[in-house]
Coordinates of C-alpha atoms in Angstrom, one line a residue:
M20 CA 0.0 0.0 0.0
D21 CA 1.3 3.4 -0.8
A22 CA 2.4 5.8 1.9
S23 CA 0.7 8.9 0.4
R24 CA -2.7 7.4 0.8
A25 CA -4.7 8.7 3.9
P26 CA -4.7 6.3 6.8
S27 CA -7.8 5.2 8.5
S28 CA -9.5 7.7 10.9
S29 CA -8.8 5.3 13.8
S30 CA -5.1 6.3 13.7
A31 CA -4.8 8.9 16.4
A32 CA -2.1 11.6 16.2
A33 CA 0.9 10.9 18.4
P34 CA 1.6 13.3 21.2
A35 CA 5.1 14.2 22.6
R36 CA 6.7 12.2 25.3
G37 CA 8.9 15.0 26.5
V38 CA 6.2 16.3 28.9
A39 CA 5.0 14.3 31.8
R40 CA 1.3 13.7 32.5
R41 CA -0.1 15.3 35.6
G42 CA 0.7 13.0 38.5
E43 CA 3.7 11.4 36.8
D44 CA 7.4 11.9 37.4
P45 CA 9.1 14.0 34.7
P46 CA 11.4 12.2 32.2
A47 CA 14.8 11.4 33.7
P48 CA 17.5 13.9 32.6
L49 CA 20.2 12.7 30.3
D50 CA 23.6 14.3 30.7
V51 CA 25.3 13.5 27.4
S52 CA 28.6 14.8 28.6
A53 CA 28.7 12.1 31.2
L54 CA 28.2 9.3 28.7
P55 CA 31.1 7.3 27.1
P56 CA 31.9 8.3 23.5
L57 CA 28.7 7.7 21.5
G58 CA 30.5 5.4 19.1
E59 CA 31.3 3.1 22.0
V60 CA 27.7 3.3 23.2
L61 CA 26.4 2.3 19.8
E62 CA 28.9 -0.6 19.5
Q63 CA 27.2 -2.1 22.6
L64 CA 23.9 -2.2 20.7
T65 CA 25.0 -4.2 17.6
G66 CA 23.8 -7.5 19.0
Q67 CA 20.4 -6.2 19.9
L68 CA 20.1 -4.5 16.5
A69 CA 20.9 -7.7 14.8
A70 CA 18.1 -9.4 16.7
W71 CA 15.6 -6.6 16.3
M72 CA 16.0 -5.6 12.6
P73 CA 14.9 -8.9 10.9
A74 CA 11.5 -8.6 12.7
Q75 CA 10.7 -5.2 11.1
R76 CA 8.4 -5.0 8.1
W77 CA 11.0 -2.9 6.1
Y78 CA 13.8 -5.4 6.5
A79 CA 14.4 -6.9 3.1
H80 CA 16.8 -9.7 3.9
K81 CA 14.6 -11.9 6.1
G82 CA 15.6 -15.1 4.3
A83 CA 19.3 -14.6 5.1
G84 CA 18.9 -15.6 8.8
T85 CA 20.1 -13.6 11.8
P86 CA 22.7 -11.2 10.5
R87 CA 25.9 -9.8 12.0
A88 CA 25.6 -6.0 12.5
R89 CA 28.0 -3.2 12.7
I90 CA 27.7 0.6 12.9
S91 CA 28.5 2.0 9.5
G92 CA 28.1 5.6 10.5
W93 CA 26.1 8.0 12.7
A94 CA 25.3 11.6 13.3
P95 CA 23.5 13.5 16.1
L96 CA 20.2 15.1 15.1
R97 CA 19.1 16.6 18.4
I98 CA 20.5 16.7 22.0
A99 CA 17.7 17.5 24.5
P100 CA 17.7 17.5 28.3
D101 CA 16.1 14.1 28.5
H102 CA 16.9 12.4 25.3
L103 CA 19.3 12.1 22.3
T104 CA 18.2 11.5 18.7
L105 CA 20.8 10.0 16.3
L106 CA 20.7 9.1 12.6
V107 CA 22.4 5.7 12.4
V108 CA 23.3 3.5 9.4
V109 CA 23.7 -0.1 10.3
A110 CA 25.5 -2.5 8.0
V111 CA 24.3 -6.1 8.2
S112 CA 25.8 -9.3 6.7
V113 CA 23.5 -10.8 4.1
R114 CA 25.4 -13.5 2.1
D115 CA 28.9 -14.5 1.1
G116 CA 30.4 -11.6 2.9
A117 CA 28.2 -9.0 1.3
E118 CA 26.6 -6.3 3.4
A119 CA 23.4 -4.2 3.2
R120 CA 23.0 -0.9 4.9
Y121 CA 19.9 0.3 6.6
Q122 CA 18.9 3.6 8.2
V123 CA 17.9 3.1 11.8
P124 CA 17.3 6.5 13.6
L125 CA 17.7 5.9 17.3
M126 CA 16.3 7.6 20.4
L127 CA 18.4 7.3 23.6
R128 CA 16.9 8.1 27.0
R129 CA 17.0 7.0 30.6
P130 CA 14.3 4.4 31.3
A131 CA 11.3 5.7 33.2
P132 CA 11.2 4.2 36.7
D133 CA 7.8 2.5 36.2
R134 CA 8.6 -1.1 35.7
E135 CA 9.6 -3.6 38.4
D136 CA 12.5 -4.9 36.3
G137 CA 14.1 -1.5 36.4
T138 CA 14.4 -1.2 32.7
G139 CA 11.4 1.1 32.4
S140 CA 8.9 1.5 29.6
A141 CA 8.1 4.4 27.3
R142 CA 5.7 6.8 29.0
A143 CA 2.7 8.1 27.1
A144 CA 2.6 11.9 27.6
A145 CA 0.5 14.8 26.6
G146 CA 1.4 17.7 24.4
S147 CA 2.7 18.3 21.0
H148 CA 5.8 19.7 19.3
A149 CA 6.7 22.7 17.4
F150 CA 8.0 22.2 13.9
D151 CA 11.5 23.1 15.2
G152 CA 11.3 20.4 17.8
S153 CA 10.6 22.5 20.8
H154 CA 7.6 21.8 23.0
A155 CA 4.4 23.7 22.2
T156 CA 2.1 24.9 25.0
G157 CA -1.6 25.1 25.4
V158 CA -2.3 21.7 23.8
A159 CA -4.8 19.4 25.5
D160 CA -3.9 16.0 26.7
A161 CA -4.3 13.2 24.1
P162 CA -4.0 9.5 24.2
E163 CA -0.9 7.7 23.0
A164 CA -1.0 6.9 19.3
V165 CA -1.9 3.4 18.2
D166 CA -0.4 2.2 14.9
A167 CA -3.1 0.2 13.2
A168 CA -0.6 -2.5 12.2
D169 CA 1.7 -2.8 15.2
G170 CA -0.2 -1.6 18.3
A171 CA 0.9 1.2 20.5
D172 CA 4.6 1.5 19.8
A173 CA 4.9 -2.3 20.3
R174 CA 8.1 -2.4 18.3
A175 CA 9.7 0.9 19.5
E176 CA 12.1 -0.6 22.0
I177 CA 15.3 -2.0 20.6
G178 CA 17.1 -2.7 23.8
V179 CA 18.6 -1.4 27.0
I180 CA 22.4 -1.0 27.5
A181 CA 24.4 -0.4 30.6
V182 CA 26.4 2.9 30.7
P183 CA 27.9 4.9 33.6
G184 CA 25.1 6.7 35.5
G185 CA 22.5 4.0 34.8
P186 CA 20.9 2.1 31.9
L187 CA 20.0 3.7 28.6
R188 CA 16.8 2.6 26.7
V189 CA 17.2 2.7 23.0
D190 CA 14.1 3.1 20.8
D191 CA 13.4 3.3 17.1
A192 CA 13.2 7.1 16.8
T193 CA 10.4 6.9 14.1
R194 CA 8.1 5.5 16.8
D195 CA 8.7 8.3 19.2
P196 CA 7.2 11.8 18.7
D197 CA 10.5 13.5 19.9
G198 CA 12.4 11.4 17.4
R199 CA 10.0 12.2 14.6
A200 CA 10.2 15.9 15.4
A201 CA 14.0 15.7 15.2
L202 CA 14.0 14.0 11.8
L203 CA 11.5 16.5 10.4
A204 CA 13.2 19.6 11.7
T205 CA 16.6 18.4 10.4
L206 CA 15.2 17.7 7.0
V207 CA 13.0 20.7 6.4
S208 CA 15.1 23.3 8.1
G209 CA 18.0 22.4 5.8
D210 CA 20.5 22.1 8.6
G211 CA 21.6 18.6 7.8
A212 CA 23.8 16.6 10.1
A213 CA 27.4 15.4 10.4
G214 CA 29.1 12.7 12.4
P215 CA 31.7 10.0 12.2
S216 CA 31.7 8.4 8.7
L217 CA 28.2 10.0 8.0
G218 CA 27.0 13.2 6.5
L219 CA 23.4 14.3 5.8
A220 CA 22.8 17.1 3.3
C221 CA 19.3 18.6 2.8
H222 CA 17.9 20.0 -0.5
R223 CA 14.7 21.8 -1.5
P224 CA 13.3 21.7 -5.1
V225 CA 11.7 25.1 -4.7
P226 CA 14.0 27.0 -2.2
E227 CA 11.8 30.1 -2.1
A228 CA 8.7 28.3 -0.9
P229 CA 7.8 29.2 2.7
L230 CA 8.2 26.7 5.5
P231 CA 6.0 26.4 8.6
L232 CA 8.8 26.4 11.0
G233 CA 8.0 26.9 14.7
R234 CA 4.4 25.8 14.4
A235 CA 2.8 23.2 16.6
M236 CA 2.7 19.8 15.0
R237 CA 1.6 16.2 15.6
S238 CA 2.9 13.2 13.9
R239 CA 2.2 9.5 13.5
V240 CA 3.7 6.5 11.7
F241 CA 1.8 5.5 8.6
S242 CA 0.8 1.8 9.2
G243 CA 0.5 0.8 5.5
E244 CA 4.1 1.2 4.5
Q245 CA 6.1 -1.9 3.8
S246 CA 9.7 -1.3 2.5
N247 CA 10.2 2.2 4.1
T248 CA 8.9 4.1 7.1
S249 CA 6.5 7.0 6.4
L250 CA 5.4 9.6 8.9
I251 CA 2.2 11.7 8.7
V252 CA 2.8 15.2 10.1
E253 CA -0.1 17.6 10.9
I254 CA 1.0 21.2 11.3
E255 CA -1.0 24.0 12.9
G256 CA -2.1 26.4 10.2
A257 CA -0.4 24.6 7.3
S258 CA -1.0 21.7 5.0
P259 CA 0.0 18.3 6.3
L260 CA 3.2 16.6 5.2
I261 CA 4.3 13.0 4.7
V262 CA 8.0 12.2 5.5
K263 CA 9.5 9.1 4.0
L264 CA 12.6 7.5 5.5
F265 CA 14.3 5.1 3.0
R266 CA 15.3 2.2 5.1
L267 CA 17.5 0.1 2.7
L268 CA 20.2 2.3 1.3
Q269 CA 21.6 1.6 -2.2
D270 CA 24.2 3.7 -3.9
G271 CA 22.8 6.3 -6.3
E272 CA 19.9 8.7 -6.6
N273 CA 16.5 7.5 -5.6
P274 CA 14.0 8.0 -8.5
D275 CA 11.2 8.8 -6.0
V276 CA 13.1 12.0 -5.1
V277 CA 14.5 12.8 -8.5
L278 CA 11.3 12.5 -10.5
Q279 CA 9.0 14.1 -8.0
G280 CA 11.5 16.9 -7.4
A281 CA 11.7 17.6 -11.1
L282 CA 7.9 17.6 -11.5
T283 CA 7.5 19.9 -8.5
A284 CA 10.1 22.3 -9.8
A285 CA 8.2 22.3 -13.1
G286 CA 5.0 23.2 -11.4
S287 CA 3.2 19.9 -12.0
T288 CA 0.0 19.3 -9.9
R289 CA 0.0 15.6 -10.9
V290 CA 2.3 14.6 -8.0
P291 CA 2.3 15.6 -4.4
A292 CA 4.5 18.6 -4.1
L293 CA 8.0 17.8 -2.8
V294 CA 9.0 20.0 0.1
G295 CA 12.5 18.8 0.7
S296 CA 14.9 15.8 0.6
A297 CA 18.1 14.7 2.1
T298 CA 21.1 12.7 0.9
V299 CA 23.3 10.6 3.1
G300 CA 26.9 9.8 2.6
V301 CA 28.4 6.9 4.5
E302 CA 31.5 4.8 3.8
G303 CA 31.6 5.8 0.2
L304 CA 27.9 5.2 -0.4
R305 CA 25.8 8.3 -1.3
T306 CA 22.0 8.1 -1.8
H307 CA 18.8 9.7 -0.8
A308 CA 17.8 9.2 2.8
L309 CA 14.6 11.2 3.4
L310 CA 11.9 13.1 1.6
A311 CA 9.1 15.3 2.7
Q312 CA 6.1 16.1 0.5
E313 CA 2.6 17.2 0.4
F314 CA 0.1 14.8 2.1
L315 CA -3.3 14.4 0.6
P316 CA -5.7 13.4 3.4
G317 CA -9.2 12.0 3.0
V318 CA -8.6 10.2 -0.4
E319 CA -7.9 6.6 -1.1
D320 CA -5.9 5.1 -3.9
A321 CA -7.8 4.0 -7.0
W322 CA -7.6 0.2 -6.5
P323 CA -10.5 0.0 -4.0
L324 CA -12.4 2.6 -6.0
A325 CA -12.0 0.6 -9.1
L326 CA -13.2 -2.6 -7.4
R327 CA -16.4 -0.9 -6.2
L328 CA -17.1 0.6 -9.6
A329 CA -16.3 -2.5 -11.5
A330 CA -18.6 -4.6 -9.3
A331 CA -21.4 -2.0 -9.8
G332 CA -20.7 -1.6 -13.5
E333 CA -20.1 2.1 -13.1
E334 CA -17.6 4.2 -14.9
L335 CA -14.1 5.0 -13.6
A336 CA -12.7 8.2 -15.0
T337 CA -9.8 6.5 -16.8
G338 CA -9.8 8.9 -19.7
P339 CA -8.6 11.8 -17.5
L340 CA -6.2 9.3 -15.8
G341 CA -4.6 8.5 -19.2
A342 CA -4.3 12.2 -19.9
A343 CA -2.6 12.7 -16.5
V344 CA -0.1 9.9 -17.2
A345 CA 0.7 11.5 -20.6
E346 CA 1.1 14.9 -18.9
V347 CA 3.6 13.4 -16.4
H348 CA 5.6 11.7 -19.2
R349 CA 5.7 15.0 -21.1
D350 CA 6.9 17.0 -18.1
L351 CA 9.5 14.4 -17.2
A352 CA 10.9 14.4 -20.8
A353 CA 11.1 18.2 -20.7
A354 CA 12.8 18.3 -17.3
L355 CA 15.1 15.3 -17.5
G356 CA 15.6 14.8 -21.2
T357 CA 15.2 11.8 -23.6
A358 CA 17.4 9.3 -25.3
E359 CA 17.0 7.7 -28.7
A360 CA 15.6 4.2 -28.7
D361 CA 18.1 2.8 -31.1
R362 CA 18.2 -0.8 -32.3
A363 CA 20.6 -1.9 -29.5
A364 CA 18.3 -0.4 -26.8
A365 CA 15.2 -2.0 -28.2
E366 CA 17.0 -5.4 -28.6
A367 CA 18.2 -5.2 -24.9
M368 CA 14.6 -4.6 -23.7
V369 CA 13.2 -7.4 -25.8
A370 CA 15.9 -9.7 -24.7
Q371 CA 14.8 -9.1 -21.1
M372 CA 11.3 -10.0 -22.1
R373 CA 12.4 -13.2 -23.7
E374 CA 14.5 -14.2 -20.7
R375 CA 11.6 -13.6 -18.3
L376 CA 9.4 -15.7 -20.6
R377 CA 11.9 -18.5 -20.7
A378 CA 12.3 -18.5 -16.9
V379 CA 8.6 -18.4 -16.2
C380 CA 7.7 -21.1 -18.7
A381 CA 10.0 -23.4 -16.8
R382 CA 8.1 -22.8 -13.6
V383 CA 4.5 -22.2 -14.8
P384 CA 3.4 -24.8 -17.4
Q385 CA 0.3 -22.9 -18.3
V386 CA 2.4 -20.0 -19.6
A387 CA 4.5 -22.3 -21.7
E388 CA 1.4 -23.1 -23.8
H389 CA 1.6 -19.5 -25.1
R390 CA 5.3 -19.3 -25.6
E391 CA 5.5 -19.5 -29.4
K392 CA 2.9 -16.7 -29.9
L393 CA 4.4 -14.5 -27.2
E394 CA 7.8 -14.8 -28.9
A395 CA 6.0 -13.6 -32.1
L396 CA 4.8 -10.6 -30.2
F397 CA 8.3 -9.8 -29.1
D398 CA 9.6 -10.3 -32.6
A399 CA 7.0 -7.8 -33.9
A400 CA 8.1 -5.2 -31.3
L401 CA 11.5 -5.1 -33.0
G402 CA 10.0 -4.4 -36.3
V403 CA 8.3 -1.1 -35.5
P404 CA 9.7 2.4 -34.5
W405 CA 10.1 3.0 -30.8
P406 CA 9.4 6.3 -29.0
A407 CA 12.2 8.1 -27.3
L408 CA 13.3 6.6 -24.0
Q409 CA 12.9 8.8 -20.9
R410 CA 12.4 8.6 -17.1
I411 CA 9.1 7.1 -16.3
H412 CA 7.1 6.1 -13.2
G413 CA 8.3 2.5 -13.5
D414 CA 5.7 0.7 -11.4
L415 CA 2.4 2.3 -12.4
H416 CA -0.9 0.7 -11.3
L417 CA -4.2 1.7 -9.7
G418 CA -2.7 1.6 -6.2
Q419 CA -0.3 4.4 -7.2
V420 CA -2.8 7.0 -8.2
L421 CA -5.3 9.2 -6.3
Q422 CA -8.4 10.9 -7.6
V423 CA -8.3 14.2 -5.6
P424 CA -11.3 16.5 -5.6
H425 CA -10.9 19.7 -7.5
R426 CA -7.5 18.6 -8.7
G427 CA -7.9 15.4 -10.6
W428 CA -5.5 12.4 -10.8
V429 CA -2.3 12.5 -8.8
L430 CA 0.5 9.9 -9.3
L431 CA 2.4 8.5 -6.3
D432 CA 5.6 6.6 -5.5
F433 CA 8.1 7.0 -8.3
E434 CA 10.6 4.5 -6.9
G435 CA 10.0 2.0 -9.7
E436 CA 9.9 -1.7 -9.4
P437 CA 11.2 -2.5 -5.9
L438 CA 12.9 -5.7 -6.8
R439 CA 15.1 -4.0 -9.5
A440 CA 18.4 -2.5 -8.5
L441 CA 18.4 1.2 -7.9
S442 CA 20.8 1.7 -10.8
Q443 CA 18.4 0.0 -13.2
R444 CA 15.4 2.0 -11.9
S445 CA 17.2 5.2 -12.7
L446 CA 17.7 4.5 -16.4
P447 CA 15.6 5.9 -19.2
D448 CA 12.8 3.5 -20.2
C449 CA 10.0 3.2 -22.7
P450 CA 6.9 5.3 -21.6
L451 CA 4.7 2.5 -22.8
R452 CA 5.8 0.4 -19.9
D453 CA 3.8 2.7 -17.6
V454 CA 0.8 2.5 -20.0
A455 CA 0.9 -1.3 -20.0
G456 CA 1.1 -1.3 -16.2
M457 CA -2.1 0.6 -15.9
L458 CA -3.9 -1.4 -18.5
R459 CA -2.9 -4.6 -16.6
S460 CA -4.1 -3.0 -13.4
L461 CA -7.5 -2.3 -14.9
D462 CA -7.7 -5.8 -16.1
Y463 CA -6.8 -7.1 -12.6
A464 CA -9.6 -5.1 -11.1
A465 CA -12.1 -6.9 -13.3
G466 CA -10.4 -10.2 -12.5
A467 CA -10.6 -9.5 -8.7
V468 CA -14.3 -8.8 -9.0
R469 CA -14.9 -12.1 -10.8
H470 CA -12.7 -13.9 -8.2
G471 CA -14.6 -12.3 -5.3
S472 CA -18.2 -12.3 -6.4
G473 CA -18.3 -14.2 -9.7
R474 CA -19.5 -11.1 -11.5
D475 CA -18.2 -10.8 -15.1
A476 CA -16.6 -7.3 -15.3
S477 CA -14.7 -7.9 -18.5
A478 CA -16.8 -5.4 -20.4
W479 CA -16.1 -2.8 -17.7
A480 CA -12.4 -3.5 -18.1
A481 CA -12.5 -3.2 -21.9
D482 CA -14.3 0.2 -21.6
A483 CA -11.9 1.4 -18.9
R484 CA -8.8 0.4 -20.9
A485 CA -10.1 2.0 -24.1
A486 CA -10.9 5.2 -22.3
F487 CA -7.4 5.3 -20.6
L488 CA -5.7 4.7 -24.0
A489 CA -7.8 7.4 -25.7
G490 CA -7.0 9.9 -22.9
Y491 CA -3.3 9.1 -23.1
I492 CA -3.1 9.4 -26.9
E493 CA -5.0 12.6 -27.0
E494 CA -2.8 14.3 -24.3
A495 CA 0.4 12.9 -25.8
G496 CA -0.5 14.4 -29.2
R497 CA -1.0 17.9 -27.8
D498 CA 1.3 20.7 -29.1
G499 CA 1.6 18.9 -32.4
A500 CA 3.6 15.9 -31.1
A501 CA 3.3 12.9 -33.5
V502 CA 1.8 9.7 -32.0
D503 CA 2.4 6.5 -34.0
T504 CA -0.7 4.6 -32.9
A505 CA 0.1 1.6 -35.1
A506 CA 3.6 1.1 -33.8
G507 CA 2.4 1.9 -30.3
S508 CA -0.2 -0.8 -30.4
V509 CA 2.4 -3.4 -31.3
L510 CA 4.8 -2.3 -28.6
L511 CA 2.1 -2.0 -26.0
A512 CA 1.1 -5.6 -26.6
A513 CA 4.7 -6.7 -26.0
F514 CA 4.9 -4.7 -22.8
E515 CA 1.5 -6.0 -21.6
A516 CA 2.6 -9.6 -22.3
D517 CA 5.8 -9.1 -20.4
K518 CA 3.9 -7.8 -17.4
A519 CA 1.4 -10.6 -17.5
V520 CA 4.2 -13.2 -17.7
Y521 CA 5.6 -11.6 -14.5
E522 CA 2.2 -11.7 -12.9
A523 CA 1.7 -15.4 -13.7
L524 CA 4.9 -16.3 -11.9
Y525 CA 3.9 -14.2 -8.9
E526 CA 0.4 -15.7 -8.7
A527 CA 1.7 -19.3 -9.2
R528 CA 4.0 -18.8 -6.2
N529 CA 1.7 -16.8 -3.9
R530 CA -2.0 -16.9 -4.9
P531 CA -2.6 -19.9 -7.3
D532 CA -6.4 -19.2 -7.4
W533 CA -5.6 -15.8 -8.9
L534 CA -3.5 -17.3 -11.7
P535 CA -6.4 -17.3 -14.2
I536 CA -6.2 -13.5 -14.3
P537 CA -2.8 -13.2 -16.0
L538 CA -3.4 -16.4 -18.0
A539 CA -6.5 -14.9 -19.5
A540 CA -4.5 -11.8 -20.6
L541 CA -1.8 -14.1 -22.1
A542 CA -4.5 -16.0 -24.0
R543 CA -5.9 -12.7 -25.4
L544 CA -2.5 -11.4 -26.4
S545 CA -1.6 -14.7 -27.9
A546 CA -4.8 -14.7 -30.0
R547 CA -3.8 -11.2 -31.2
A548 CA -0.4 -12.4 -32.2
A549 CA -1.9 -15.4 -34.1
G550 CA -4.4 -13.1 -35.9
A551 CA -1.6 -10.7 -36.9
G552 CA 0.4 -13.6 -38.2
S553 CA -2.4 -15.0 -40.3
A554 CA -3.2 -11.5 -41.6
G555 CA 0.4 -11.2 -42.8

């Protein structure tokens, strides 16, 4: 599920912990100057981090067993009277001596003396924060936030370590309001951070845009995120923000930041406006660490909307959606440039399609029945002109778009396919890959309705797909741009087939009763290939 989608209304805003409730002891003070060097303190935590990290939703190496962990780098974000917030990068062993690096912001504080075992537990406290991290006044008491997926900060505590002056409790800073305030203030103020082997630099796509610094804020963890951690921030007198912390760090620019930043700078309203981002450098690796962007509350992504409309036989506004995708493609091409799709580039992409087909046929016999005709589709793709290659969304489907009142369609999450390496996701690609992804998603909505209720929504899907294509072609042809619909139709069939082959493998492995959905698409595309062959 995408992080820019509004969470359920049951998710309460998280108050600060830095202020005690009436009748409770204040948080224990933390004299940082009396602590051992922070590098030594963190080294004591590596065993507990190695045990804690694999249990987190964002940890991508669960199949590699319990890792060895080491501190790759760290930097202080905020030193407060009762706590310390650090940005820490942890390197974990994954296989054959290789390492992966994860961002794990940490909150260090003295445990509250309210547990018999002496370690203490996090105290729920009233209040809120200002945007600069200071405590706001005049805010009524509020209950502790409950993350819909994990419970009330159930996974916040990483461990307790012994240091002079008493034990230190170490928490995941994203699950603590003070920690979230420190992350946000560092990012949006532009201050950055520096520490041993780690530097954090902040950037803004529109530097002159005003920032709501110093205003009261509340924050909460978005419970739907999977591979990263996203925070929803509500700011007094300003529009809400969503802050995304990229957990797994890979060298290179993150397309989610680059593409949305370029679109924001170009004035596009088809993406949530990017407010700021940060790059991290650690042990020779440099990549994006954080982004903050406009949050669009009260709207859901188009997948559940499509399911409801398909089940009722009602129209989804896919014509304007197609136009929005074409508009984004045009703006990305203008901002980031294009590259000629020469013969070598086309052959490389088709070779990837063939290799995927070969691998899936070996695992899913039902796909092998269509192999010859699908190969013919790929052959045909090499016989027509290709559009210029450019930066694209890369993983476009109904779950990545919002229909926003008085604004229209908005596209989300430009990270690309999560299983592809970051370097591959940053390459120019064929824009028809995005078009094929949305066509497959519309087809899936109809298939999901049939799977759930037995209702035949194939006519709904056909109409929705046709309207999407018409909207895309019309918008792409504005300003006199030539659109080769005949060549595009051939290429689109190849990209759709490639996507359906991937879907078949996924469903065979994870949801065998959903396998008929991509198989039906492959049968339809194979029949098209056979018809084209007989016509020739």
